[in-house]
Amino acid sequence: MTHPHSSSDAPNTAPHRDFIREMVADDVATNRFGRQIATRFPPEPNGFPHIGHVKAICLNFGIRDEFGGRCNLRFDDTNPAGEDVKYVEAFKNDIRWLGFEWDEELYASDYFERLYEFGELLVRKGSAYVDSQTDEEIRATRGTVTTPGTNSRYRDRSVEENLDLLRRMKAGEFADGTHVLRGKIDMAHPNMLMRDPILLRIRHTPHYRQGDAWCLYPLYDFAHPLSDAMEGITHSLCTLEFKDNNDIYRWLVHECGFERPPEQTEFSRLSLEYTVMSKRKLLRLVKDGIVGGWDDPRMPTISGLRRRGVTPEGLRAFVETAGVTRKPQRTELATLEAAVRSDLNMRVPRVMCVTRPLKVVLTNYPEGQVEQLEASYYPHDVPKTGSRMVPFSRELYIERDDFMENPPKKFFRLAPGREVRLRYGYFITCTDVIKDAAGEIVELHCTYDPATRGGDAPDGRKVQGTIHWVSATESLRCELRLYDKLFTIPDPDDVEDFMSVLNPESLTVVSDARIEPSVAADPLGTRYQFERTGYFISDPIDSTPARLVFNRTVTLRDTWAKVARG
Ligand code: ATP
Ligand code: MG
């Protein structure tokens, strides 16, 4: 099966002219809004930002940068439940890490008073009323997609009565759920959302910024369009699930008297295979201890991806590749991995680390001798230079998988009697396989050819395999955290309970890997390619000089695409 959005290995990083940028370019050319282009990124601070937000961030800030406009960071914090300043800080931190800076930092909760005033304005115009039906009655009288709703018996209250009730709602005289302010639109409107939408509701719940100052909270459909309009936003970009809300958006900014109001345009959400994206679901993973926190490297959060070793540039390139369209799609994991690899390939040094060590004793190498071999950090096709010294000694470790006692035909690595190249080192030949009583291989005896120092034979003889290694005596023991996908199926959102399809093997900890000693001098959070293994980053939190910890960002080869191609 082929996927229309499957990637090639090299992501196209040229900026895409998507349908939204086309539209903005037209609006700039015709001066449609009579003012500077203005966008906003409006997160609700009820969780950490994730890779879906990266798409919205790159779009909103990208348009600001491309067209010389403004972009506000506005926290859409009008629902007191679940919002917290720690999430505000996470958004600010991660947006900056991605490389963007907002023009203004704003909070919808700072608009509570002004939003309330708009409520009074609508009442005075006869465009809103206080409904005193129960929540249940309101729901029951909305009608269905095929049948109209019925008017509330409170719909024709006088302006005076409405104003009196509204003021007392604000003053805290009523309990939760006793009254709401509703727009007076049309209970038979074909768009269900237009059937007298609720604008303000009573919640005697403290707000993380406003404390107990308010008990009357605006709903999204009331707060969002008016916040945009008050800020002079021109292009209000949001995801497709708000498509039907666009009618309310237009109605409200018009009723409230804004000239050349902002206009809403929808695009499809980014969603990624083998993960969930909603903050509510991600919170569940954190709360239930499935992951170590919001920044667990398996999480699709920006902080998780950062701790995993992904760079801001890699993430932005990925989002560019995925593009901005109106077609709902789930992006293949391979597309993200390809973008991450191609970014890291050009920037990180190569070092040697042995994941599952097998001891090799070079029987003809002087005992106690240690020599330093020069090893370059980058291959020829990367425009960076630099090298380090790697110690070589009589006892080495190689990868257990790089030796086979009875190799099949296409296995070109070490085997009894076979000669291979140790990267940057010497040619070695396996002479003996030493086993324990149970028949397990415990070490290999090899000879080395002193004439092949640096990895070339003066007589021109060739070997078919080159393997990586470290000195057994000079290398450092380290912990590797190998990550796999968090869910076992590509669409965990599609099953009844997403927690039932968790991958129990999403994390493998290797506690006795061995790494060349050069890395000890590097700061925490340094990224590498471990030769022939994958891209890794030293864990910025858990790694210490006494116990080095590396997180695998991504493997070297694109295993998923292979599996998919079959
Ligand atoms: P979540 O379900 O993760 O909480 P949300 O849409 O409620 O998502 P917000 O914090 O309110 O999250 O979103 C802030 C902005 O980011 C909105 O404009 C929203 O449309 C956008 N956004 C959120 N998720 C995605 C996504 N997966 N792809 C693209 N844009 C997104
Ligand atoms: Mg939300």
Tab-separated table of C-alpha atoms and ligand atoms in Angstrom, residues 40-44 46 50 52-53 55-56 91 237-239 241-242 267-271 277-280, ligand 1:
chain	number	residue	atom	x	y	z
A	40	ARG	CA	-1.716	34.958	17.015
A	41	PHE	CA	-0.871	31.651	18.561
A	42	PRO	CA	-3.612	30.936	21.127
A	43	PRO	CA	-2.836	27.896	23.318
A	44	GLU	CA	-4.862	26.888	26.304
A	46	ASN	CA	-3.694	23.013	30.238
A	50	HIS	CA	3.300	19.124	21.382
A	52	GLY	CA	0.943	19.565	16.573
A	53	HIS	CA	1.423	22.965	18.157
A	55	LYS	CA	2.702	23.321	13.076
A	56	ALA	CA	0.470	26.146	14.345
A	91	PHE	CA	4.684	27.153	26.086
A	237	LEU	CA	-5.826	30.526	11.820
A	238	CYS	CA	-7.139	27.453	13.538
A	239	THR	CA	-7.623	23.765	13.028
A	241	GLU	CA	-12.558	21.145	14.148
A	242	PHE	CA	-13.495	24.825	14.485
A	267	PHE	CA	-6.302	24.000	8.281
A	268	SER	CA	-5.926	20.333	9.132
A	269	ARG	CA	-4.333	19.239	12.371
A	270	LEU	CA	-1.001	17.546	12.358
A	271	SER	CA	-1.319	14.060	13.660
A	277	MET	CA	-1.668	14.356	20.490
A	278	SER	CA	-4.456	15.709	22.621
A	279	LYS	CA	-3.165	17.318	25.797
A	280	ARG	CA	-5.863	15.543	27.747
B	1	ATP	P1	-5.246	19.717	22.426
B	1	ATP	O1	-6.336	18.767	22.108
B	1	ATP	O2	-3.895	19.158	22.223
B	1	ATP	O3	-5.436	20.362	23.751
B	1	ATP	P2	-6.098	22.152	21.324
B	1	ATP	O4	-6.473	22.522	19.947
B	1	ATP	O5	-7.173	22.164	22.351
B	1	ATP	O6	-5.367	20.793	21.288
B	1	ATP	P3	-4.730	24.514	22.100
B	1	ATP	O7	-3.668	24.654	23.106
B	1	ATP	O8	-6.011	25.160	22.407
B	1	ATP	O9	-4.893	22.978	21.851
B	1	ATP	O10	-4.212	24.947	20.672
B	1	ATP	C1	-3.469	26.112	20.419
B	1	ATP	C2	-3.386	26.296	18.933
B	1	ATP	O11	-2.651	25.227	18.358
B	1	ATP	C3	-4.751	26.305	18.276
B	1	ATP	O12	-4.773	27.297	17.289
B	1	ATP	C4	-4.859	24.930	17.686
B	1	ATP	O13	-5.683	24.940	16.554
B	1	ATP	C5	-3.405	24.599	17.352
B	1	ATP	N1	-3.197	23.161	17.374
B	1	ATP	C6	-3.429	22.315	18.406
B	1	ATP	N2	-3.175	21.045	18.050
B	1	ATP	C7	-2.754	21.076	16.764
B	1	ATP	C8	-2.351	20.083	15.821
B	1	ATP	N3	-2.312	18.795	16.147
B	1	ATP	N4	-1.990	20.481	14.580
B	1	ATP	C9	-2.009	21.783	14.257
B	1	ATP	N5	-2.379	22.763	15.081
B	1	ATP	C10	-2.759	22.435	16.335
